[in-house]
GROMACS .gro file of C-alpha atoms in nm:
model
  443
    1MET     CA    1   0.000   0.000   0.000
    2ASN     CA    2   0.131   0.346  -0.086
    3MET     CA    3   0.176   0.570   0.214
    4PRO     CA    4   0.015   0.906   0.138
    5ALA     CA    5   0.266   1.185   0.088
    6CYS     CA    6   0.009   1.439   0.205
    7LYS     CA    7  -0.066   1.255   0.535
    8PRO     CA    8  -0.443   1.299   0.575
    9GLN     CA    9  -0.563   1.368   0.926
   10PRO     CA   10  -0.895   1.253   1.078
   11VAL     CA   11  -1.169   1.516   1.051
   12ARG     CA   12  -1.437   1.501   1.318
   13SER     CA   13  -1.783   1.616   1.216
   14GLU     CA   14  -2.044   1.655   1.487
   15ALA     CA   15  -2.321   1.628   1.228
   16ILE     CA   16  -2.194   1.298   1.090
   17GLN     CA   17  -2.139   1.165   1.442
   18ARG     CA   18  -2.497   1.260   1.524
   19VAL     CA   19  -2.621   1.065   1.221
   20MET     CA   20  -2.436   0.756   1.341
   21ASP     CA   21  -2.554   0.801   1.699
   22GLN     CA   22  -2.919   0.836   1.593
   23ALA     CA   23  -2.916   0.543   1.352
   24ARG     CA   24  -3.089   0.231   1.485
   25PHE     CA   25  -3.059  -0.108   1.317
   26ASP     CA   26  -3.210  -0.448   1.383
   27GLN     CA   27  -2.887  -0.614   1.265
   28PRO     CA   28  -2.568  -0.555   1.465
   29GLU     CA   29  -2.367  -0.637   1.153
   30LEU     CA   30  -2.534  -0.355   0.960
   31ALA     CA   31  -2.479  -0.111   1.246
   32ARG     CA   32  -2.109  -0.200   1.256
   33MET     CA   33  -2.068  -0.172   0.880
   34PHE     CA   34  -2.249   0.161   0.862
   35ARG     CA   35  -2.048   0.315   1.145
   36ASN     CA   36  -1.725   0.196   0.986
   37CYS     CA   37  -1.803   0.302   0.632
   38PHE     CA   38  -2.000   0.625   0.643
   39PRO     CA   39  -1.730   0.846   0.806
   40ASN     CA   40  -1.442   0.671   0.627
   41THR     CA   41  -1.361   0.958   0.390
   42LEU     CA   42  -1.341   1.207   0.678
   43GLU     CA   43  -1.148   0.972   0.905
   44THR     CA   44  -0.885   0.846   0.662
   45THR     CA   45  -0.856   1.035   0.333
   46THR     CA   46  -0.901   1.408   0.401
   47LEU     CA   47  -0.636   1.675   0.456
   48LEU     CA   48  -0.749   2.023   0.555
   49THR     CA   49  -0.490   2.288   0.473
   50ASP     CA   50  -0.504   2.657   0.561
   51GLU     CA   51  -0.640   2.727   0.211
   52ASP     CA   52  -0.833   2.425   0.087
   53THR     CA   53  -0.895   2.049   0.109
   54TYR     CA   54  -0.716   1.752  -0.047
   55VAL     CA   55  -0.894   1.415  -0.061
   56ILE     CA   56  -0.717   1.094  -0.162
   57THR     CA   57  -0.899   0.780  -0.279
   58GLY     CA   58  -0.763   0.556  -0.005
   59ASP     CA   59  -0.472   0.331  -0.091
   60ILE     CA   60  -0.371   0.554  -0.385
   61ASP     CA   61  -0.238   0.884  -0.253
   62ALA     CA   62  -0.357   1.104  -0.538
   63MET     CA   63  -0.675   1.308  -0.577
   64TRP     CA   64  -0.920   1.223  -0.852
   65LEU     CA   65  -1.176   1.488  -0.945
   66ARG     CA   66  -1.438   1.213  -0.966
   67ASP     CA   67  -1.356   1.016  -0.654
   68SER     CA   68  -1.304   1.314  -0.427
   69SER     CA   69  -1.643   1.457  -0.528
   70ALA     CA   70  -1.822   1.125  -0.486
   71GLN     CA   71  -1.652   1.059  -0.152
   72VAL     CA   72  -1.792   1.374   0.012
   73HIS     CA   73  -2.127   1.381  -0.171
   74PRO     CA   74  -2.309   1.177   0.099
   75TYR     CA   75  -2.214   1.442   0.358
   76LEU     CA   76  -2.370   1.736   0.174
   77PRO     CA   77  -2.717   1.714   0.334
   78TYR     CA   78  -2.552   1.775   0.673
   79CYS     CA   79  -2.330   2.070   0.585
   80ALA     CA   80  -2.584   2.332   0.690
   81GLU     CA   81  -2.549   2.219   1.052
   82ASP     CA   82  -2.172   2.171   1.065
   83PRO     CA   83  -1.906   2.439   0.989
   84ILE     CA   84  -1.634   2.172   0.971
   85LEU     CA   85  -1.816   1.990   0.692
   86CYS     CA   86  -1.861   2.322   0.512
   87ARG     CA   87  -1.489   2.385   0.538
   88VAL     CA   88  -1.410   2.038   0.399
   89VAL     CA   89  -1.642   2.079   0.101
   90THR     CA   90  -1.568   2.441   0.011
   91GLY     CA   91  -1.196   2.369   0.038
   92LEU     CA   92  -1.236   2.074  -0.196
   93ILE     CA   93  -1.436   2.281  -0.445
   94ALA     CA   94  -1.158   2.543  -0.443
   95ARG     CA   95  -0.884   2.287  -0.503
   96GLN     CA   96  -1.080   2.121  -0.783
   97ALA     CA   97  -1.126   2.455  -0.959
   98ARG     CA   98  -0.753   2.520  -0.936
   99TYR     CA   99  -0.676   2.178  -1.082
  100ILE     CA  100  -0.920   2.219  -1.372
  101ASN     CA  101  -0.756   2.550  -1.456
  102VAL     CA  102  -0.420   2.372  -1.462
  103ASP     CA  103  -0.547   2.112  -1.711
  104PRO     CA  104  -0.911   2.019  -1.785
  105TYR     CA  105  -0.797   1.699  -1.957
  106ALA     CA  106  -0.643   1.550  -1.641
  107ASN     CA  107  -0.831   1.312  -1.416
  108ALA     CA  108  -0.604   1.291  -1.109
  109PHE     CA  109  -0.365   1.532  -0.937
  110ASN     CA  110  -0.083   1.554  -0.686
  111PHE     CA  111  -0.098   1.733  -0.353
  112GLU     CA  112   0.190   1.952  -0.469
  113ALA     CA  113   0.356   2.018  -0.805
  114ASN     CA  114   0.601   1.737  -0.739
  115GLY     CA  115   0.583   1.540  -1.064
  116ARG     CA  116   0.466   1.218  -0.901
  117GLY     CA  117   0.250   0.979  -1.102
  118HIS     CA  118   0.254   0.876  -1.466
  119GLN     CA  119   0.499   1.131  -1.598
  120SER     CA  120   0.626   0.902  -1.876
  121ASP     CA  121   0.290   0.898  -2.059
  122GLU     CA  122   0.294   1.050  -2.406
  123THR     CA  123   0.065   1.347  -2.352
  124GLU     CA  124   0.106   1.705  -2.233
  125GLN     CA  125   0.252   1.692  -1.885
  126ASN     CA  126   0.259   1.914  -1.579
  127PRO     CA  127   0.410   1.840  -1.236
  128TRP     CA  128   0.065   1.884  -1.077
  129LEU     CA  129  -0.072   1.585  -1.271
  130TRP     CA  130  -0.084   1.234  -1.133
  131GLU     CA  131  -0.256   1.111  -1.448
  132ARG     CA  132  -0.395   1.268  -1.765
  133LYS     CA  133  -0.666   1.033  -1.881
  134TYR     CA  134  -0.942   1.249  -2.021
  135GLU     CA  135  -1.285   1.149  -1.886
  136VAL     CA  136  -1.599   1.356  -1.934
  137ASP     CA  137  -1.728   1.258  -1.591
  138SER     CA  138  -1.417   1.409  -1.427
  139LEU     CA  139  -1.555   1.749  -1.529
  140CYS     CA  140  -1.916   1.667  -1.435
  141TYR     CA  141  -1.844   1.578  -1.075
  142PRO     CA  142  -1.704   1.918  -0.965
  143ILE     CA  143  -2.012   2.096  -1.102
  144ARG     CA  144  -2.236   1.850  -0.919
  145LEU     CA  145  -2.044   1.905  -0.595
  146ALA     CA  146  -2.057   2.285  -0.612
  147TYR     CA  147  -2.424   2.290  -0.712
  148THR     CA  148  -2.544   2.040  -0.453
  149TYR     CA  149  -2.349   2.211  -0.174
  150TRP     CA  150  -2.507   2.544  -0.272
  151ARG     CA  151  -2.856   2.396  -0.265
  152ALA     CA  152  -2.791   2.227   0.070
  153THR     CA  153  -2.657   2.540   0.244
  154ASP     CA  154  -2.742   2.855   0.042
  155ASP     CA  155  -2.370   2.938   0.076
  156LEU     CA  156  -2.226   3.128  -0.222
  157THR     CA  157  -1.869   3.177  -0.102
  158HIS     CA  158  -1.731   2.892  -0.315
  159PHE     CA  159  -1.850   3.058  -0.637
  160THR     CA  160  -1.532   3.256  -0.695
  161GLU     CA  161  -1.376   3.397  -1.010
  162GLU     CA  162  -1.145   3.096  -1.023
  163TRP     CA  163  -1.445   2.862  -1.008
  164LEU     CA  164  -1.605   3.056  -1.295
  165ARG     CA  165  -1.284   3.021  -1.499
  166ALA     CA  166  -1.290   2.647  -1.433
  167ALA     CA  167  -1.652   2.631  -1.551
  168GLN     CA  168  -1.548   2.812  -1.869
  169ARG     CA  169  -1.265   2.563  -1.923
  170ILE     CA  170  -1.509   2.273  -1.881
  171VAL     CA  171  -1.754   2.406  -2.139
  172GLU     CA  172  -1.474   2.499  -2.381
  173THR     CA  173  -1.336   2.145  -2.352
  174TRP     CA  174  -1.674   1.981  -2.409
  175ARG     CA  175  -1.736   2.208  -2.708
  176THR     CA  176  -1.398   2.118  -2.858
  177GLU     CA  177  -1.461   1.748  -2.808
  178GLN     CA  178  -1.790   1.761  -2.996
  179ASP     CA  179  -1.558   1.737  -3.296
  180HIS     CA  180  -1.269   1.527  -3.177
  181SER     CA  181  -1.076   1.594  -3.498
  182ARG     CA  182  -1.009   1.945  -3.358
  183SER     CA  183  -0.885   1.814  -3.025
  184PRO     CA  184  -0.534   1.885  -2.893
  185TYR     CA  185  -0.559   1.578  -2.670
  186ARG     CA  186  -0.343   1.269  -2.727
  187PHE     CA  187  -0.264   0.991  -2.483
  188GLN     CA  188  -0.039   0.687  -2.503
  189ARG     CA  189   0.112   0.464  -2.237
  190HIS     CA  190   0.351   0.203  -2.365
  191GLY     CA  191   0.404  -0.151  -2.244
  192VAL     CA  192   0.063  -0.179  -2.076
  193ALA     CA  193  -0.275  -0.339  -2.141
  194ALA     CA  194  -0.480  -0.193  -2.424
  195THR     CA  195  -0.726  -0.049  -2.172
  196ASP     CA  196  -0.454   0.181  -2.035
  197THR     CA  197  -0.379   0.359  -2.361
  198LEU     CA  198  -0.554   0.501  -2.668
  199PRO     CA  199  -0.513   0.344  -3.014
  200ASN     CA  200  -0.455   0.531  -3.338
  201ASP     CA  201  -0.143   0.717  -3.216
  202GLY     CA  202  -0.321   0.830  -2.903
  203LEU     CA  203  -0.632   0.968  -3.076
  204GLY     CA  204  -0.865   0.682  -2.993
  205ASN     CA  205  -1.086   0.498  -3.238
  206PRO     CA  206  -1.256   0.709  -3.509
  207VAL     CA  207  -1.583   0.887  -3.429
  208ALA     CA  208  -1.826   1.105  -3.625
  209PRO     CA  209  -1.982   1.425  -3.488
  210THR     CA  210  -2.313   1.352  -3.312
  211GLY     CA  211  -2.373   1.650  -3.084
  212MET     CA  212  -2.225   1.450  -2.796
  213THR     CA  213  -1.882   1.519  -2.648
  214TRP     CA  214  -1.595   1.270  -2.685
  215SER     CA  215  -1.433   1.092  -2.392
  216GLY     CA  216  -1.102   0.907  -2.406
  217PHE     CA  217  -1.156   0.703  -2.092
  218ARG     CA  218  -1.432   0.561  -1.877
  219PRO     CA  219  -1.481   0.638  -1.505
  220SER     CA  220  -1.290   0.314  -1.444
  221ASP     CA  221  -0.987   0.489  -1.603
  222ASP     CA  222  -1.005   0.224  -1.878
  223SER     CA  223  -1.004   0.349  -2.237
  224CYS     CA  224  -1.330   0.380  -2.427
  225THR     CA  225  -1.386   0.143  -2.716
  226TYR     CA  226  -1.613   0.399  -2.884
  227GLY     CA  227  -1.567   0.763  -2.794
  228TYR     CA  228  -1.918   0.862  -2.690
  229LEU     CA  229  -1.970   0.712  -2.346
  230ILE     CA  230  -2.346   0.734  -2.296
  231PRO     CA  231  -2.353   0.743  -1.911
  232ALA     CA  232  -2.104   1.032  -1.919
  233GLN     CA  233  -2.321   1.213  -2.176
  234MET     CA  234  -2.621   1.171  -1.945
  235PHE     CA  235  -2.421   1.312  -1.657
  236ALA     CA  236  -2.309   1.609  -1.869
  237VAL     CA  237  -2.670   1.687  -1.961
  238VAL     CA  238  -2.764   1.705  -1.593
  239GLU     CA  239  -2.461   1.911  -1.489
  240LEU     CA  240  -2.493   2.157  -1.776
  241ALA     CA  241  -2.844   2.231  -1.648
  242HIS     CA  242  -2.701   2.281  -1.299
  243LEU     CA  243  -2.424   2.503  -1.434
  244ALA     CA  244  -2.675   2.715  -1.628
  245GLU     CA  245  -2.872   2.764  -1.306
  246ILE     CA  246  -2.557   2.871  -1.119
  247LEU     CA  247  -2.460   3.113  -1.394
  248HIS     CA  248  -2.809   3.261  -1.409
  249SER     CA  249  -2.873   3.290  -1.035
  250VAL     CA  250  -2.527   3.352  -0.890
  251TYR     CA  251  -2.302   3.504  -1.155
  252ARG     CA  252  -2.584   3.669  -1.355
  253ASP     CA  253  -2.405   3.565  -1.672
  254PHE     CA  254  -2.704   3.503  -1.893
  255SER     CA  255  -2.507   3.458  -2.213
  256PHE     CA  256  -2.289   3.183  -2.068
  257ALA     CA  257  -2.598   3.023  -1.911
  258ALA     CA  258  -2.766   3.012  -2.253
  259GLU     CA  259  -2.454   2.856  -2.403
  260CYS     CA  260  -2.468   2.580  -2.141
  261GLN     CA  261  -2.834   2.517  -2.216
  262ASN     CA  262  -2.763   2.494  -2.589
  263LEU     CA  263  -2.481   2.246  -2.530
  264GLN     CA  264  -2.706   2.046  -2.297
  265THR     CA  265  -2.970   2.023  -2.569
  266GLU     CA  266  -2.718   1.916  -2.835
  267ILE     CA  267  -2.572   1.640  -2.618
  268ASP     CA  268  -2.913   1.511  -2.514
  269ARG     CA  269  -3.033   1.502  -2.875
  270GLY     CA  270  -2.721   1.302  -2.955
  271ILE     CA  271  -2.804   1.051  -2.682
  272HIS     CA  272  -3.154   0.998  -2.822
  273ALA     CA  273  -3.039   0.988  -3.185
  274TYR     CA  274  -2.739   0.758  -3.143
  275GLY     CA  275  -2.740   0.613  -2.791
  276ILE     CA  276  -3.065   0.414  -2.796
  277VAL     CA  277  -3.064   0.084  -2.983
  278SER     CA  278  -3.319  -0.194  -3.032
  279HIS     CA  279  -3.235  -0.517  -2.853
  280PRO     CA  280  -3.408  -0.836  -2.974
  281GLU     CA  281  -3.485  -0.949  -2.617
  282PHE     CA  282  -3.511  -0.630  -2.409
  283GLY     CA  283  -3.648  -0.375  -2.657
  284ASP     CA  284  -3.511  -0.020  -2.679
  285VAL     CA  285  -3.209   0.016  -2.450
  286PHE     CA  286  -2.931   0.264  -2.388
  287ALA     CA  287  -2.597   0.159  -2.531
  288TYR     CA  288  -2.290   0.200  -2.312
  289GLU     CA  289  -2.074   0.350  -2.590
  290VAL     CA  290  -2.129   0.453  -2.951
  291ASP     CA  291  -1.913   0.614  -3.219
  292GLY     CA  292  -2.168   0.788  -3.444
  293LEU     CA  293  -2.060   0.556  -3.726
  294GLY     CA  294  -2.307   0.279  -3.650
  295ASN     CA  295  -2.104   0.089  -3.391
  296TYR     CA  296  -2.221   0.047  -3.033
  297LEU     CA  297  -2.136  -0.147  -2.718
  298LEU     CA  298  -2.405  -0.312  -2.504
  299MET     CA  299  -2.272  -0.350  -2.149
  300ASP     CA  300  -2.239  -0.164  -1.823
  301ASP     CA  301  -1.946  -0.102  -1.592
  302ALA     CA  302  -1.961  -0.080  -1.213
  303ASN     CA  303  -1.806   0.267  -1.201
  304VAL     CA  304  -2.031   0.573  -1.180
  305PRO     CA  305  -2.151   0.724  -1.410
  306SER     CA  306  -2.296   0.399  -1.534
  307LEU     CA  307  -2.617   0.318  -1.714
  308LEU     CA  308  -2.743   0.172  -1.387
  309SER     CA  309  -2.684   0.506  -1.211
  310ALA     CA  310  -2.884   0.725  -1.453
  311PRO     CA  311  -3.171   0.791  -1.206
  312TYR     CA  312  -2.928   0.848  -0.918
  313LEU     CA  313  -2.747   1.115  -1.121
  314GLY     CA  314  -3.078   1.279  -1.215
  315TYR     CA  315  -3.094   1.208  -1.588
  316THR     CA  316  -3.410   0.996  -1.578
  317THR     CA  317  -3.626   0.799  -1.335
  318ASN     CA  318  -3.637   0.430  -1.265
  319GLU     CA  319  -3.989   0.434  -1.412
  320ASP     CA  320  -3.865   0.534  -1.759
  321ALA     CA  321  -3.931   0.255  -2.010
  322VAL     CA  322  -3.593   0.269  -2.184
  323TYR     CA  323  -3.412   0.278  -1.850
  324ARG     CA  324  -3.611  -0.021  -1.721
  325ASN     CA  325  -3.532  -0.217  -2.037
  326THR     CA  326  -3.167  -0.122  -2.001
  327ARG     CA  327  -3.167  -0.217  -1.634
  328ARG     CA  328  -3.304  -0.563  -1.711
  329MET     CA  329  -3.036  -0.608  -1.976
  330ILE     CA  330  -2.737  -0.499  -1.768
  331LEU     CA  331  -2.852  -0.702  -1.466
  332SER     CA  332  -2.846  -1.018  -1.674
  333PRO     CA  333  -2.589  -1.231  -1.860
  334ALA     CA  334  -2.653  -1.005  -2.162
  335ASN     CA  335  -2.408  -0.768  -1.988
  336PRO     CA  336  -2.062  -0.929  -2.022
  337TYR     CA  337  -1.965  -0.781  -1.683
  338TYR     CA  338  -2.264  -0.912  -1.493
  339VAL     CA  339  -2.159  -1.195  -1.260
  340GLU     CA  340  -2.349  -1.452  -1.055
  341GLY     CA  341  -2.176  -1.648  -0.781
  342GLU     CA  342  -2.245  -1.842  -0.465
  343HIS     CA  343  -2.261  -1.537  -0.237
  344ALA     CA  344  -2.357  -1.249  -0.466
  345ARG     CA  345  -2.468  -1.139  -0.809
  346GLY     CA  346  -2.408  -0.802  -0.969
  347ILE     CA  347  -2.200  -0.588  -1.202
  348GLY     CA  348  -1.822  -0.588  -1.221
  349SER     CA  349  -1.569  -0.423  -1.449
  350PRO     CA  350  -1.292  -0.510  -1.694
  351HIS     CA  351  -1.078  -0.293  -1.466
  352THR     CA  352  -1.062  -0.568  -1.202
  353PRO     CA  353  -1.020  -0.948  -1.214
  354LYS     CA  354  -1.265  -1.137  -1.430
  355GLY     CA  355  -1.565  -1.264  -1.236
  356HIS     CA  356  -1.542  -1.001  -0.961
  357ILE     CA  357  -1.837  -0.785  -0.847
  358TRP     CA  358  -1.810  -0.426  -0.724
  359PRO     CA  359  -1.977  -0.312  -0.399
  360ILE     CA  360  -2.025   0.028  -0.564
  361ALA     CA  361  -2.247  -0.139  -0.823
  362LEU     CA  362  -2.445  -0.325  -0.556
  363SER     CA  363  -2.500  -0.002  -0.362
  364MET     CA  364  -2.604   0.173  -0.682
  365GLN     CA  365  -2.844  -0.106  -0.768
  366ALA     CA  366  -3.004  -0.060  -0.427
  367LEU     CA  367  -3.023   0.319  -0.472
  368THR     CA  368  -3.203   0.272  -0.805
  369ALA     CA  369  -3.413  -0.026  -0.694
  370THR     CA  370  -3.742  -0.084  -0.875
  371THR     CA  371  -3.901  -0.311  -0.613
  372ARG     CA  372  -3.928  -0.291  -0.232
  373GLU     CA  373  -3.750  -0.623  -0.192
  374GLU     CA  374  -3.443  -0.536  -0.397
  375ALA     CA  375  -3.257  -0.301  -0.161
  376PRO     CA  376  -3.282  -0.519   0.154
  377GLU     CA  377  -3.154  -0.817  -0.045
  378LEU     CA  378  -2.858  -0.614  -0.173
  379ILE     CA  379  -2.775  -0.481   0.173
  380GLN     CA  380  -2.761  -0.837   0.305
  381MET     CA  381  -2.545  -0.935   0.009
  382LEU     CA  382  -2.298  -0.659   0.096
  383LEU     CA  383  -2.293  -0.762   0.462
  384ASN     CA  384  -2.218  -1.121   0.363
  385THR     CA  385  -1.926  -1.036   0.134
  386ASP     CA  386  -1.701  -0.800   0.333
  387ALA     CA  387  -1.458  -1.084   0.418
  388GLY     CA  388  -1.499  -0.999   0.785
  389THR     CA  389  -1.332  -0.657   0.746
  390GLY     CA  390  -1.633  -0.437   0.820
  391PHE     CA  391  -1.560  -0.228   0.508
  392MET     CA  392  -1.642  -0.222   0.139
  393HIS     CA  393  -1.378  -0.308  -0.119
  394GLU     CA  394  -1.323  -0.222  -0.483
  395SER     CA  395  -1.427  -0.570  -0.602
  396PHE     CA  396  -1.462  -0.923  -0.471
  397ASP     CA  397  -1.500  -1.280  -0.591
  398PRO     CA  398  -1.866  -1.377  -0.535
  399ASN     CA  399  -1.764  -1.739  -0.487
  400ASN     CA  400  -1.490  -1.653  -0.237
  401PRO     CA  401  -1.536  -1.299  -0.094
  402GLU     CA  402  -1.204  -1.323   0.090
  403ARG     CA  403  -1.048  -1.263  -0.252
  404PHE     CA  404  -1.093  -0.890  -0.303
  405THR     CA  405  -0.914  -0.585  -0.444
  406ARG     CA  406  -0.832  -0.260  -0.261
  407PRO     CA  407  -0.893  -0.297   0.112
  408TRP     CA  408  -0.906   0.084   0.153
  409PHE     CA  409  -1.140   0.243  -0.102
  410ALA     CA  410  -1.325   0.536   0.053
  411TRP     CA  411  -1.573   0.598  -0.231
  412ALA     CA  412  -1.722   0.249  -0.190
  413ASN     CA  413  -1.748   0.303   0.186
  414THR     CA  414  -1.924   0.639   0.187
  415LEU     CA  415  -2.157   0.539  -0.098
  416PHE     CA  416  -2.258   0.237   0.108
  417GLY     CA  417  -2.333   0.476   0.396
  418GLU     CA  418  -2.546   0.698   0.172
  419MET     CA  419  -2.736   0.397   0.045
  420VAL     CA  420  -2.805   0.269   0.397
  421ILE     CA  421  -2.939   0.610   0.503
  422LYS     CA  422  -3.173   0.624   0.204
  423LYS     CA  423  -3.281   0.261   0.200
  424ALA     CA  424  -3.251   0.120   0.553
  425LEU     CA  425  -3.325   0.412   0.786
  426SER     CA  426  -3.654   0.591   0.838
  427ARG     CA  427  -3.636   0.966   0.795
  428SER     CA  428  -3.729   1.009   1.160
  429GLN     CA  429  -3.404   0.841   1.260
  430VAL     CA  430  -3.173   1.084   1.084
  431ARG     CA  431  -3.201   1.464   1.093
  432ARG     CA  432  -3.172   1.610   0.746
  433ARG     CA  433  -3.159   1.983   0.684
  434ALA     CA  434  -3.151   1.957   0.306
  435SER     CA  435  -3.337   1.747   0.052
  436ASP     CA  436  -3.174   1.557  -0.228
  437PRO     CA  437  -3.091   1.782  -0.524
  438PRO     CA  438  -3.381   1.835  -0.762
  439ARG     CA  439  -3.405   1.606  -1.061
  440VAL     CA  440  -3.322   1.758  -1.397
  441THR     CA  441  -3.550   1.677  -1.685
  442ALA     CA  442  -3.354   1.663  -2.006
  443PRO     CA  443  -3.487   1.883  -2.285
   0.00000   0.00000   0.00000
């Protein structure tokens, strides 16, 4: 395990402690798991500096824009009652904005400009970068974090000029990548698996313009087969709507807000024109990736954004017909990364050993459950597959849960906590000062 160069220090939140104190469970095992997992990001991966906040993933001591946002997201409903949580989140928002202004194509960053990470990759480099795999979702998550924090607290202090510049860099990048032939981005890593590099001299496989915005890599950090990753497009549609609302209400920049709305419309039209295909068994379903040239990939990956997570991210509801068809497909052997074993069944990823299931995917399945029985069954499945550690892992073997990857993976832990609060606790058990963020209806 890498020892973190930034040395995170435990952060104590009275609001989060109160949630754990008030929670009551019939199962001692669930109580133990919840109290271990929910505060894990604050207890083990967070460093508060005098100026901002740095959040590592766990056993990798770098900060991903995606992971750091997802790790603190479950705490946002409690920020209004806890100044320490506010400091954690606003500091993280500030650091993310600074990183995006360094390079919007990078996915992970160093604590300092020390050149650690994958500096031998063939791409533009900067000592701040841990890794420069371009992923559309890496730019969605910081918007989601800033927007949801604002709606939970009414605080505007994190909407600085630097944050506005970062928002401009995000939209400029997505506009450029609507026509990938104009892109300055190239990425190659030699001597590794094909999923760690881009073919075609670092350009990726050919794509045609569709209105959607190209992504080199998936949220797993594996390369895309086809450059339009549909779950990431869905996420961008939602966050462009959020960004337009911020620009209109906070910055009073109506022109930029209108530009975001136009881009949102173009991407969403692309999803509906190219990202829905007819399946002989399941009917109309969302593809995972397309290229605008007629090729598509029917699958789902455990990492979020995923097709499974579309209602959780606010793109659609779990009552939508195409989503329900897609859900049935990806939770079946029709998805090459769906796995059934002795102790569990669910979605895995080509990023981890074949036949492994991800707790993140099981938590997400519970959060998007379509029946009352589904979430309790998934919670029990997660309790039965922790290998006696009391924590979530990146992935595990459903036939032998003691075989798992990444013993310290904070995103999986805090997402499990969020899921338990939403699916296993009554609202009277947990004080909540803010509702979930409003759903965005795509145009």
